[in-house]
Amino acid sequence: FLSIGSKETGIVLFPVLMILLYQKENKINLEIIKKYFKEISAIIIGIGFYFFLRFFSLGITSFLNVKTSLIENPLLYTDTLSRIATSFKILWMYFYKTFWPVNLCSDYSYNQIPVIHNLFNLQTILGLLIMAVSVFFMFKYLKNKKILALGSGIFLFSFLPVSNMFFPTGTIAGERLFFFPSLGISIIFALVVYTILISIEKKKSQIILLIFITLLLGTYGILSLKRESVWLTEKSLFISGAECAPNSVLSRSNLGAMYLINGNLDKAEEELKISMEMKPIYSKGINNLGLVYFRKGEYEKAKEMYYLALKQDFPY
């Protein structure tokens, strides 16, 4: 319950725990459910109580439907096939960045990741293949290779709620959304390394492999620390976001807002105009451009921007 209260993706712990229960008992039937009735019912009550609170906090409309603009998640405004195809493409991006964590970015909103309108492109096919393999591993090795099945289950169940495949979410993509699924990948990768280690007969070769893994983990650690520094201030985050996602309306708008806060009106106007030229519907960015004109004393331009901001589906 506390996990779900922190982030909705905590709900995936329920199917993961069911996998563990199945692996422990080698089956799930009425007798097993009776045996673990207290534990299972406690989880279901926790989930139910969370949704009860969510319903009375958000109301029926927001409880059932995601409300966000085209800028935050263009997949909310496209057809089902295009949404699924793009989701598989994003899965591939998450997967390869897990092993090759370069050019990490805080924002992938419109139009940093263009919507794909068919399944016949390499990135989508690779994402589909990863999904298919994880489903196969989870069911195939549920009894005889339990760690592999568990890792696949964690990956699969924690990715689906943030995937945009079955229903659109509040954003198209975010590397932070893949933290939980990467736990499943880590478990599988650990199993692969362990299997290789015990299959190597020469101790010298085992030591060489362990040194390589240690150096690899050290490199990942350095990259993580370097990336963490970007998140220390809004300024560094927004500058980084505009650099790694130059085609994102949101990132360019955020950078313009940062220049505005720091009093650099010319740079703020430049970035906010770029953001508007990409897609003139982001009300916060339009409003901020109005603030720039207001501070420059160009009141008619400011008023024009304010009215334009109010006309958007998500006014600010």
PDB file of C-alpha atoms in Angstrom:
ATOM      1  CA  PHE A   1       0.000   0.000   0.000  1.00  0.00           C
ATOM      2  CA  LEU A   2       2.791   2.424   0.892  1.00  0.00           C
ATOM      3  CA  SER A   3       4.598   1.511  -2.325  1.00  0.00           C
ATOM      4  CA  ILE A   4       1.530   2.277  -4.466  1.00  0.00           C
ATOM      5  CA  GLY A   5       0.994   5.471  -2.493  1.00  0.00           C
ATOM      6  CA  SER A   6       4.513   6.547  -3.505  1.00  0.00           C
ATOM      7  CA  LYS A   7       4.120   5.588  -7.163  1.00  0.00           C
ATOM      8  CA  GLU A   8       1.296   3.740  -8.931  1.00  0.00           C
ATOM      9  CA  THR A   9       3.716   1.265 -10.502  1.00  0.00           C
ATOM     10  CA  GLY A  10       4.018  -0.337  -7.062  1.00  0.00           C
ATOM     11  CA  ILE A  11       0.876  -2.283  -7.989  1.00  0.00           C
ATOM     12  CA  VAL A  12       3.033  -4.635 -10.086  1.00  0.00           C
ATOM     13  CA  LEU A  13       4.341  -6.151  -6.851  1.00  0.00           C
ATOM     14  CA  PHE A  14       1.089  -8.127  -6.700  1.00  0.00           C
ATOM     15  CA  PRO A  15       1.685 -10.247  -9.854  1.00  0.00           C
ATOM     16  CA  VAL A  16       5.387 -10.539  -8.920  1.00  0.00           C
ATOM     17  CA  LEU A  17       4.423 -11.943  -5.527  1.00  0.00           C
ATOM     18  CA  MET A  18       2.044 -14.351  -7.261  1.00  0.00           C
ATOM     19  CA  ILE A  19       4.982 -15.593  -9.345  1.00  0.00           C
ATOM     20  CA  LEU A  20       6.982 -16.169  -6.162  1.00  0.00           C
ATOM     21  CA  LEU A  21       4.048 -17.982  -4.572  1.00  0.00           C
ATOM     22  CA  TYR A  22       3.639 -20.203  -7.641  1.00  0.00           C
ATOM     23  CA  GLN A  23       7.345 -20.992  -7.641  1.00  0.00           C
ATOM     24  CA  LYS A  24       7.249 -21.874  -3.947  1.00  0.00           C
ATOM     25  CA  GLU A  25       4.218 -24.177  -4.189  1.00  0.00           C
ATOM     26  CA  ASN A  26       4.620 -25.271  -7.859  1.00  0.00           C
ATOM     27  CA  LYS A  27       0.951 -24.449  -8.415  1.00  0.00           C
ATOM     28  CA  ILE A  28      -1.821 -22.055  -7.424  1.00  0.00           C
ATOM     29  CA  ASN A  29      -5.218 -23.553  -6.657  1.00  0.00           C
ATOM     30  CA  LEU A  30      -8.011 -23.064  -4.120  1.00  0.00           C
ATOM     31  CA  GLU A  31      -6.060 -24.934  -1.466  1.00  0.00           C
ATOM     32  CA  ILE A  32      -3.001 -22.679  -1.919  1.00  0.00           C
ATOM     33  CA  ILE A  33      -5.182 -19.565  -1.845  1.00  0.00           C
ATOM     34  CA  LYS A  34      -6.715 -20.730   1.442  1.00  0.00           C
ATOM     35  CA  LYS A  35      -3.241 -21.389   2.854  1.00  0.00           C
ATOM     36  CA  TYR A  36      -2.055 -17.838   2.049  1.00  0.00           C
ATOM     37  CA  PHE A  37      -5.444 -16.158   2.396  1.00  0.00           C
ATOM     38  CA  LYS A  38      -4.264 -13.571   4.946  1.00  0.00           C
ATOM     39  CA  GLU A  39      -1.308 -12.470   2.834  1.00  0.00           C
ATOM     40  CA  ILE A  40      -3.228 -12.358  -0.453  1.00  0.00           C
ATOM     41  CA  SER A  41      -6.246 -10.583   1.043  1.00  0.00           C
ATOM     42  CA  ALA A  42      -3.969  -8.032   2.762  1.00  0.00           C
ATOM     43  CA  ILE A  43      -2.422  -7.134  -0.602  1.00  0.00           C
ATOM     44  CA  ILE A  44      -5.818  -6.882  -2.319  1.00  0.00           C
ATOM     45  CA  ILE A  45      -7.216  -4.706   0.513  1.00  0.00           C
ATOM     46  CA  GLY A  46      -4.167  -2.411   0.234  1.00  0.00           C
ATOM     47  CA  ILE A  47      -4.664  -2.034  -3.521  1.00  0.00           C
ATOM     48  CA  GLY A  48      -8.400  -1.507  -3.085  1.00  0.00           C
ATOM     49  CA  PHE A  49      -7.876   1.152  -0.402  1.00  0.00           C
ATOM     50  CA  TYR A  50      -5.444   3.002  -2.669  1.00  0.00           C
ATOM     51  CA  PHE A  51      -7.977   3.109  -5.529  1.00  0.00           C
ATOM     52  CA  PHE A  52     -10.661   4.189  -3.058  1.00  0.00           C
ATOM     53  CA  LEU A  53      -8.520   7.160  -2.015  1.00  0.00           C
ATOM     54  CA  ARG A  54      -7.614   7.911  -5.624  1.00  0.00           C
ATOM     55  CA  PHE A  55     -11.254   7.963  -6.692  1.00  0.00           C
ATOM     56  CA  PHE A  56     -12.293  10.425  -3.996  1.00  0.00           C
ATOM     57  CA  SER A  57      -9.229  12.581  -4.578  1.00  0.00           C
ATOM     58  CA  LEU A  58      -9.539  12.859  -8.367  1.00  0.00           C
ATOM     59  CA  GLY A  59     -13.213  12.250  -9.119  1.00  0.00           C
ATOM     60  CA  ILE A  60     -14.670   9.892 -11.691  1.00  0.00           C
ATOM     61  CA  THR A  61     -13.360  11.696 -14.817  1.00  0.00           C
ATOM     62  CA  SER A  62      -9.701  11.971 -13.790  1.00  0.00           C
ATOM     63  CA  PHE A  63      -9.832   8.543 -12.136  1.00  0.00           C
ATOM     64  CA  LEU A  64     -10.700   6.799 -15.406  1.00  0.00           C
ATOM     65  CA  ASN A  65      -8.982   9.036 -17.967  1.00  0.00           C
ATOM     66  CA  VAL A  66      -5.514  10.496 -18.357  1.00  0.00           C
ATOM     67  CA  LYS A  67      -5.569  14.239 -18.906  1.00  0.00           C
ATOM     68  CA  THR A  68      -2.483  15.631 -20.567  1.00  0.00           C
ATOM     69  CA  SER A  69      -1.606  17.654 -23.629  1.00  0.00           C
ATOM     70  CA  LEU A  70      -0.146  16.610 -26.970  1.00  0.00           C
ATOM     71  CA  ILE A  71       3.147  18.089 -25.771  1.00  0.00           C
ATOM     72  CA  GLU A  72       3.513  15.751 -22.767  1.00  0.00           C
ATOM     73  CA  ASN A  73       2.275  12.624 -24.528  1.00  0.00           C
ATOM     74  CA  PRO A  74       1.509  12.620 -28.277  1.00  0.00           C
ATOM     75  CA  LEU A  75       0.558   8.932 -27.980  1.00  0.00           C
ATOM     76  CA  LEU A  76      -2.685  10.033 -26.331  1.00  0.00           C
ATOM     77  CA  TYR A  77      -3.667  11.701 -29.615  1.00  0.00           C
ATOM     78  CA  THR A  78      -2.821   8.995 -32.142  1.00  0.00           C
ATOM     79  CA  ASP A  79      -4.374   5.717 -33.261  1.00  0.00           C
ATOM     80  CA  THR A  80      -3.882   2.437 -31.385  1.00  0.00           C
ATOM     81  CA  LEU A  81      -1.483   0.865 -33.894  1.00  0.00           C
ATOM     82  CA  SER A  82       0.775   3.924 -33.911  1.00  0.00           C
ATOM     83  CA  ARG A  83       0.753   4.076 -30.113  1.00  0.00           C
ATOM     84  CA  ILE A  84       1.743   0.405 -29.793  1.00  0.00           C
ATOM     85  CA  ALA A  85       4.403   0.627 -32.531  1.00  0.00           C
ATOM     86  CA  THR A  86       5.974   3.681 -30.880  1.00  0.00           C
ATOM     87  CA  SER A  87       5.826   1.997 -27.463  1.00  0.00           C
ATOM     88  CA  PHE A  88       7.876  -0.941 -28.759  1.00  0.00           C
ATOM     89  CA  LYS A  89      10.371   1.518 -30.244  1.00  0.00           C
ATOM     90  CA  ILE A  90      10.666   3.216 -26.835  1.00  0.00           C
ATOM     91  CA  LEU A  91      11.134  -0.177 -25.157  1.00  0.00           C
ATOM     92  CA  TRP A  92      14.150  -0.788 -27.385  1.00  0.00           C
ATOM     93  CA  MET A  93      15.517   2.659 -26.440  1.00  0.00           C
ATOM     94  CA  TYR A  94      15.124   1.825 -22.727  1.00  0.00           C
ATOM     95  CA  PHE A  95      16.767  -1.562 -23.196  1.00  0.00           C
ATOM     96  CA  TYR A  96      19.882  -0.469 -25.051  1.00  0.00           C
ATOM     97  CA  LYS A  97      20.358   2.533 -22.760  1.00  0.00           C
ATOM     98  CA  THR A  98      20.341   0.141 -19.810  1.00  0.00           C
ATOM     99  CA  PHE A  99      23.548  -1.388 -21.203  1.00  0.00           C
ATOM    100  CA  TRP A 100      24.856   1.656 -23.074  1.00  0.00           C
ATOM    101  CA  PRO A 101      23.910   4.610 -20.823  1.00  0.00           C
ATOM    102  CA  VAL A 102      25.078   7.498 -22.990  1.00  0.00           C
ATOM    103  CA  ASN A 103      23.135  10.570 -24.094  1.00  0.00           C
ATOM    104  CA  LEU A 104      20.733  10.130 -21.177  1.00  0.00           C
ATOM    105  CA  CYS A 105      17.924  12.663 -21.114  1.00  0.00           C
ATOM    106  CA  SER A 106      15.268  13.921 -18.710  1.00  0.00           C
ATOM    107  CA  ASP A 107      12.653  14.619 -21.366  1.00  0.00           C
ATOM    108  CA  TYR A 108      11.360  12.879 -24.484  1.00  0.00           C
ATOM    109  CA  SER A 109       8.116  14.809 -24.995  1.00  0.00           C
ATOM    110  CA  TYR A 110       6.821  16.188 -28.304  1.00  0.00           C
ATOM    111  CA  ASN A 111       8.525  15.913 -30.718  1.00  0.00           C
ATOM    112  CA  GLN A 112      11.780  14.354 -29.539  1.00  0.00           C
ATOM    113  CA  ILE A 113      10.397  10.872 -30.251  1.00  0.00           C
ATOM    114  CA  PRO A 114       8.322  11.035 -33.464  1.00  0.00           C
ATOM    115  CA  VAL A 115       5.274   8.752 -33.506  1.00  0.00           C
ATOM    116  CA  ILE A 116       5.776   5.592 -35.583  1.00  0.00           C
ATOM    117  CA  HIS A 117       2.774   4.642 -37.730  1.00  0.00           C
ATOM    118  CA  ASN A 118       3.659   1.036 -38.565  1.00  0.00           C
ATOM    119  CA  LEU A 119       5.311  -2.001 -37.021  1.00  0.00           C
ATOM    120  CA  PHE A 120       7.819  -2.501 -39.835  1.00  0.00           C
ATOM    121  CA  ASN A 121      10.866  -0.616 -38.618  1.00  0.00           C
ATOM    122  CA  LEU A 122      13.952  -1.973 -36.901  1.00  0.00           C
ATOM    123  CA  GLN A 123      13.545  -0.348 -33.468  1.00  0.00           C
ATOM    124  CA  THR A 124       9.906  -1.406 -33.172  1.00  0.00           C
ATOM    125  CA  ILE A 125      10.733  -4.975 -34.210  1.00  0.00           C
ATOM    126  CA  LEU A 126      13.585  -5.156 -31.673  1.00  0.00           C
ATOM    127  CA  GLY A 127      11.275  -3.878 -28.916  1.00  0.00           C
ATOM    128  CA  LEU A 128       8.639  -6.430 -29.917  1.00  0.00           C
ATOM    129  CA  LEU A 129      11.290  -9.165 -29.814  1.00  0.00           C
ATOM    130  CA  ILE A 130      12.375  -8.153 -26.282  1.00  0.00           C
ATOM    131  CA  MET A 131       8.761  -8.260 -25.112  1.00  0.00           C
ATOM    132  CA  ALA A 132       8.155 -11.658 -26.734  1.00  0.00           C
ATOM    133  CA  VAL A 133      11.312 -13.163 -25.197  1.00  0.00           C
ATOM    134  CA  SER A 134      10.381 -11.892 -21.719  1.00  0.00           C
ATOM    135  CA  VAL A 135       6.893 -13.440 -21.987  1.00  0.00           C
ATOM    136  CA  PHE A 136       8.407 -16.720 -23.212  1.00  0.00           C
ATOM    137  CA  PHE A 137      10.986 -16.842 -20.389  1.00  0.00           C
ATOM    138  CA  MET A 138       8.402 -16.032 -17.726  1.00  0.00           C
ATOM    139  CA  PHE A 139       6.078 -18.914 -18.660  1.00  0.00           C
ATOM    140  CA  LYS A 140       8.627 -21.407 -19.990  1.00  0.00           C
ATOM    141  CA  TYR A 141      10.952 -21.339 -16.963  1.00  0.00           C
ATOM    142  CA  LEU A 142       8.421 -20.698 -14.203  1.00  0.00           C
ATOM    143  CA  LYS A 143       9.281 -24.028 -12.499  1.00  0.00           C
ATOM    144  CA  ASN A 144      12.718 -25.176 -13.614  1.00  0.00           C
ATOM    145  CA  LYS A 145      14.651 -21.882 -13.960  1.00  0.00           C
ATOM    146  CA  LYS A 146      12.905 -19.775 -11.366  1.00  0.00           C
ATOM    147  CA  ILE A 147      15.319 -16.836 -11.254  1.00  0.00           C
ATOM    148  CA  LEU A 148      15.045 -16.343 -15.023  1.00  0.00           C
ATOM    149  CA  ALA A 149      11.245 -16.422 -14.816  1.00  0.00           C
ATOM    150  CA  LEU A 150      11.228 -14.034 -11.853  1.00  0.00           C
ATOM    151  CA  GLY A 151      13.512 -11.520 -13.589  1.00  0.00           C
ATOM    152  CA  SER A 152      11.358 -11.696 -16.724  1.00  0.00           C
ATOM    153  CA  GLY A 153       8.187 -11.270 -14.645  1.00  0.00           C
ATOM    154  CA  ILE A 154       9.533  -8.198 -12.830  1.00  0.00           C
ATOM    155  CA  PHE A 155      10.626  -6.677 -16.137  1.00  0.00           C
ATOM    156  CA  LEU A 156       7.342  -7.440 -17.898  1.00  0.00           C
ATOM    157  CA  PHE A 157       4.856  -6.459 -15.182  1.00  0.00           C
ATOM    158  CA  SER A 158       6.684  -3.275 -14.162  1.00  0.00           C
ATOM    159  CA  PHE A 159       7.064  -2.088 -17.752  1.00  0.00           C
ATOM    160  CA  LEU A 160       3.497  -2.614 -18.947  1.00  0.00           C
ATOM    161  CA  PRO A 161       1.870   0.097 -16.731  1.00  0.00           C
ATOM    162  CA  VAL A 162       4.265   2.761 -18.079  1.00  0.00           C
ATOM    163  CA  SER A 163       4.510   1.417 -21.634  1.00  0.00           C
ATOM    164  CA  ASN A 164       1.526   3.281 -23.201  1.00  0.00           C
ATOM    165  CA  MET A 165       0.662  -0.020 -24.919  1.00  0.00           C
ATOM    166  CA  PHE A 166      -2.703  -0.791 -23.336  1.00  0.00           C
ATOM    167  CA  PHE A 167      -3.575   2.773 -22.311  1.00  0.00           C
ATOM    168  CA  PRO A 168      -1.876   6.174 -22.640  1.00  0.00           C
ATOM    169  CA  THR A 169      -0.077   7.546 -19.573  1.00  0.00           C
ATOM    170  CA  GLY A 170       0.916  11.076 -18.587  1.00  0.00           C
ATOM    171  CA  THR A 171       4.115  11.074 -20.648  1.00  0.00           C
ATOM    172  CA  ILE A 172       5.489   9.393 -23.763  1.00  0.00           C
ATOM    173  CA  ALA A 173       8.777   8.259 -22.189  1.00  0.00           C
ATOM    174  CA  GLY A 174      11.224   8.843 -19.352  1.00  0.00           C
ATOM    175  CA  GLU A 175      14.327   6.910 -18.378  1.00  0.00           C
ATOM    176  CA  ARG A 176      13.243   7.122 -14.706  1.00  0.00           C
ATOM    177  CA  LEU A 177      10.154   5.067 -15.651  1.00  0.00           C
ATOM    178  CA  PHE A 178      12.457   2.165 -16.494  1.00  0.00           C
ATOM    179  CA  PHE A 179      14.132   1.953 -13.070  1.00  0.00           C
ATOM    180  CA  PHE A 180      11.765  -0.782 -11.860  1.00  0.00           C
ATOM    181  CA  PRO A 181      11.883  -2.847 -15.107  1.00  0.00           C
ATOM    182  CA  SER A 182      15.688  -2.616 -15.073  1.00  0.00           C
ATOM    183  CA  LEU A 183      15.638  -4.583 -11.813  1.00  0.00           C
ATOM    184  CA  GLY A 184      14.349  -7.575 -13.790  1.00  0.00           C
ATOM    185  CA  ILE A 185      17.072  -7.105 -16.404  1.00  0.00           C
ATOM    186  CA  SER A 186      19.689  -6.907 -13.618  1.00  0.00           C
ATOM    187  CA  ILE A 187      18.504 -10.216 -12.145  1.00  0.00           C
ATOM    188  CA  ILE A 188      18.695 -11.911 -15.555  1.00  0.00           C
ATOM    189  CA  PHE A 189      22.113 -10.387 -16.271  1.00  0.00           C
ATOM    190  CA  ALA A 190      23.394 -11.560 -12.866  1.00  0.00           C
ATOM    191  CA  LEU A 191      22.181 -15.070 -13.669  1.00  0.00           C
ATOM    192  CA  VAL A 192      23.968 -14.986 -17.043  1.00  0.00           C
ATOM    193  CA  VAL A 193      27.242 -13.845 -15.416  1.00  0.00           C
ATOM    194  CA  TYR A 194      26.936 -16.511 -12.693  1.00  0.00           C
ATOM    195  CA  THR A 195      26.237 -19.240 -15.277  1.00  0.00           C
ATOM    196  CA  ILE A 196      29.301 -18.224 -17.294  1.00  0.00           C
ATOM    197  CA  LEU A 197      31.478 -18.127 -14.165  1.00  0.00           C
ATOM    198  CA  ILE A 198      30.611 -21.637 -12.993  1.00  0.00           C
ATOM    199  CA  SER A 199      31.028 -23.004 -16.518  1.00  0.00           C
ATOM    200  CA  ILE A 200      34.616 -21.743 -16.711  1.00  0.00           C
ATOM    201  CA  GLU A 201      36.985 -24.371 -15.343  1.00  0.00           C
ATOM    202  CA  LYS A 202      40.167 -22.286 -15.183  1.00  0.00           C
ATOM    203  CA  LYS A 203      40.348 -20.053 -12.135  1.00  0.00           C
ATOM    204  CA  LYS A 204      42.494 -17.537 -14.023  1.00  0.00           C
ATOM    205  CA  SER A 205      39.741 -17.078 -16.608  1.00  0.00           C
ATOM    206  CA  GLN A 206      37.181 -16.602 -13.826  1.00  0.00           C
ATOM    207  CA  ILE A 207      39.343 -13.868 -12.286  1.00  0.00           C
ATOM    208  CA  ILE A 208      39.699 -12.117 -15.668  1.00  0.00           C
ATOM    209  CA  LEU A 209      35.918 -12.176 -16.127  1.00  0.00           C
ATOM    210  CA  LEU A 210      35.359 -10.831 -12.598  1.00  0.00           C
ATOM    211  CA  ILE A 211      37.852  -8.018 -13.210  1.00  0.00           C
ATOM    212  CA  PHE A 212      36.038  -7.138 -16.446  1.00  0.00           C
ATOM    213  CA  ILE A 213      32.652  -7.088 -14.667  1.00  0.00           C
ATOM    214  CA  THR A 214      34.115  -4.938 -11.861  1.00  0.00           C
ATOM    215  CA  LEU A 215      35.521  -2.430 -14.361  1.00  0.00           C
ATOM    216  CA  LEU A 216      32.184  -2.385 -16.191  1.00  0.00           C
ATOM    217  CA  LEU A 217      30.270  -1.722 -12.965  1.00  0.00           C
ATOM    218  CA  GLY A 218      32.790   0.981 -12.036  1.00  0.00           C
ATOM    219  CA  THR A 219      32.232   2.670 -15.394  1.00  0.00           C
ATOM    220  CA  TYR A 220      28.454   2.501 -14.923  1.00  0.00           C
ATOM    221  CA  GLY A 221      28.884   3.985 -11.445  1.00  0.00           C
ATOM    222  CA  ILE A 222      30.903   6.931 -12.757  1.00  0.00           C
ATOM    223  CA  LEU A 223      28.326   7.564 -15.509  1.00  0.00           C
ATOM    224  CA  SER A 224      25.533   7.441 -12.901  1.00  0.00           C
ATOM    225  CA  LEU A 225      27.268   9.947 -10.622  1.00  0.00           C
ATOM    226  CA  LYS A 226      27.949  12.223 -13.572  1.00  0.00           C
ATOM    227  CA  ARG A 227      24.305  12.033 -14.606  1.00  0.00           C
ATOM    228  CA  GLU A 228      23.056  12.647 -11.056  1.00  0.00           C
ATOM    229  CA  SER A 229      24.850  16.004 -10.972  1.00  0.00           C
ATOM    230  CA  VAL A 230      22.542  17.226 -13.756  1.00  0.00           C
ATOM    231  CA  TRP A 231      19.541  16.854 -11.418  1.00  0.00           C
ATOM    232  CA  LEU A 232      20.992  18.980  -8.591  1.00  0.00           C
ATOM    233  CA  THR A 233      19.469  22.259  -9.817  1.00  0.00           C
ATOM    234  CA  GLU A 234      16.638  23.246 -12.158  1.00  0.00           C
ATOM    235  CA  LYS A 235      19.066  25.310 -14.211  1.00  0.00           C
ATOM    236  CA  SER A 236      21.441  22.418 -14.916  1.00  0.00           C
ATOM    237  CA  LEU A 237      18.499  20.077 -15.582  1.00  0.00           C
ATOM    238  CA  PHE A 238      16.791  22.399 -18.064  1.00  0.00           C
ATOM    239  CA  ILE A 239      20.040  23.218 -19.883  1.00  0.00           C
ATOM    240  CA  SER A 240      20.800  19.513 -20.143  1.00  0.00           C
ATOM    241  CA  GLY A 241      17.249  18.780 -21.302  1.00  0.00           C
ATOM    242  CA  ALA A 242      17.489  21.272 -24.169  1.00  0.00           C
ATOM    243  CA  GLU A 243      20.855  19.832 -25.196  1.00  0.00           C
ATOM    244  CA  CYS A 244      19.795  16.166 -25.211  1.00  0.00           C
ATOM    245  CA  ALA A 245      16.253  16.822 -26.512  1.00  0.00           C
ATOM    246  CA  PRO A 246      16.553  19.788 -28.905  1.00  0.00           C
ATOM    247  CA  ASN A 247      13.326  18.794 -30.686  1.00  0.00           C
ATOM    248  CA  SER A 248      11.254  18.834 -27.493  1.00  0.00           C
ATOM    249  CA  VAL A 249       8.817  21.724 -27.125  1.00  0.00           C
ATOM    250  CA  LEU A 250       8.832  21.178 -23.357  1.00  0.00           C
ATOM    251  CA  SER A 251      12.624  21.204 -22.973  1.00  0.00           C
ATOM    252  CA  ARG A 252      13.124  24.354 -25.059  1.00  0.00           C
ATOM    253  CA  SER A 253      10.259  26.032 -23.210  1.00  0.00           C
ATOM    254  CA  ASN A 254      11.732  25.061 -19.821  1.00  0.00           C
ATOM    255  CA  LEU A 255      15.102  26.489 -20.829  1.00  0.00           C
ATOM    256  CA  GLY A 256      13.382  29.696 -21.882  1.00  0.00           C
ATOM    257  CA  ALA A 257      11.654  29.826 -18.489  1.00  0.00           C
ATOM    258  CA  MET A 258      15.027  29.436 -16.759  1.00  0.00           C
ATOM    259  CA  TYR A 259      16.479  32.331 -18.745  1.00  0.00           C
ATOM    260  CA  LEU A 260      13.388  34.360 -17.829  1.00  0.00           C
ATOM    261  CA  ILE A 261      13.843  33.648 -14.107  1.00  0.00           C
ATOM    262  CA  ASN A 262      17.507  34.680 -14.348  1.00  0.00           C
ATOM    263  CA  GLY A 263      16.602  37.919 -16.133  1.00  0.00           C
ATOM    264  CA  ASN A 264      18.161  37.056 -19.505  1.00  0.00           C
ATOM    265  CA  LEU A 265      15.158  38.217 -21.526  1.00  0.00           C
ATOM    266  CA  ASP A 266      16.760  38.010 -24.972  1.00  0.00           C
ATOM    267  CA  LYS A 267      17.794  34.359 -24.540  1.00  0.00           C
ATOM    268  CA  ALA A 268      14.413  33.587 -22.970  1.00  0.00           C
ATOM    269  CA  GLU A 269      12.607  35.088 -25.961  1.00  0.00           C
ATOM    270  CA  GLU A 270      14.841  33.138 -28.359  1.00  0.00           C
ATOM    271  CA  GLU A 271      14.195  29.761 -26.719  1.00  0.00           C
ATOM    272  CA  LEU A 272      10.472  30.342 -26.192  1.00  0.00           C
ATOM    273  CA  LYS A 273      10.041  31.383 -29.822  1.00  0.00           C
ATOM    274  CA  ILE A 274      11.793  28.176 -30.939  1.00  0.00           C
ATOM    275  CA  SER A 275       9.437  26.215 -28.703  1.00  0.00           C
ATOM    276  CA  MET A 276       6.395  27.959 -30.199  1.00  0.00           C
ATOM    277  CA  GLU A 277       7.574  27.427 -33.774  1.00  0.00           C
ATOM    278  CA  MET A 278       7.703  23.672 -33.131  1.00  0.00           C
ATOM    279  CA  LYS A 279       4.087  23.542 -31.887  1.00  0.00           C
ATOM    280  CA  PRO A 280       2.278  26.688 -30.662  1.00  0.00           C
ATOM    281  CA  ILE A 281      -0.045  24.928 -28.202  1.00  0.00           C
ATOM    282  CA  TYR A 282       1.989  24.651 -24.983  1.00  0.00           C
ATOM    283  CA  SER A 283       0.191  27.137 -22.755  1.00  0.00           C
ATOM    284  CA  LYS A 284       2.962  27.495 -20.154  1.00  0.00           C
ATOM    285  CA  GLY A 285       5.541  28.325 -22.817  1.00  0.00           C
ATOM    286  CA  ILE A 286       3.193  30.783 -24.541  1.00  0.00           C
ATOM    287  CA  ASN A 287       2.428  32.417 -21.185  1.00  0.00           C
ATOM    288  CA  ASN A 288       6.154  32.734 -20.407  1.00  0.00           C
ATOM    289  CA  LEU A 289       6.770  34.410 -23.762  1.00  0.00           C
ATOM    290  CA  GLY A 290       4.035  36.842 -22.739  1.00  0.00           C
ATOM    291  CA  LEU A 291       5.936  37.492 -19.501  1.00  0.00           C
ATOM    292  CA  VAL A 292       9.092  38.214 -21.522  1.00  0.00           C
ATOM    293  CA  TYR A 293       7.243  40.779 -23.653  1.00  0.00           C
ATOM    294  CA  PHE A 294       5.642  42.258 -20.534  1.00  0.00           C
ATOM    295  CA  ARG A 295       9.029  42.770 -18.868  1.00  0.00           C
ATOM    296  CA  LYS A 296      10.349  44.313 -22.087  1.00  0.00           C
ATOM    297  CA  GLY A 297       7.445  46.761 -22.057  1.00  0.00           C
ATOM    298  CA  GLU A 298       5.905  45.321 -25.240  1.00  0.00           C
ATOM    299  CA  TYR A 299       2.421  45.103 -23.730  1.00  0.00           C
ATOM    300  CA  GLU A 300       0.402  44.417 -26.889  1.00  0.00           C
ATOM    301  CA  LYS A 301       2.600  41.414 -27.714  1.00  0.00           C
ATOM    302  CA  ALA A 302       2.301  40.264 -24.109  1.00  0.00           C
ATOM    303  CA  LYS A 303      -1.477  40.487 -24.215  1.00  0.00           C
ATOM    304  CA  GLU A 304      -1.549  38.570 -27.489  1.00  0.00           C
ATOM    305  CA  MET A 305       0.448  35.731 -25.899  1.00  0.00           C
ATOM    306  CA  TYR A 306      -1.753  35.667 -22.774  1.00  0.00           C
ATOM    307  CA  TYR A 307      -4.923  35.352 -24.868  1.00  0.00           C
ATOM    308  CA  LEU A 308      -3.292  32.660 -27.011  1.00  0.00           C
ATOM    309  CA  ALA A 309      -2.356  30.713 -23.866  1.00  0.00           C
ATOM    310  CA  LEU A 310      -5.933  30.881 -22.600  1.00  0.00           C
ATOM    311  CA  LYS A 311      -7.271  29.460 -25.879  1.00  0.00           C
ATOM    312  CA  GLN A 312      -5.385  26.174 -25.490  1.00  0.00           C
ATOM    313  CA  ASP A 313      -7.020  22.951 -24.270  1.00  0.00           C
ATOM    314  CA  PHE A 314      -4.814  23.107 -21.195  1.00  0.00           C
ATOM    315  CA  PRO A 315      -4.771  26.836 -20.300  1.00  0.00           C
ATOM    316  CA  TYR A 316      -2.273  28.249 -17.846  1.00  0.00           C
TER     317      TYR A 316
END
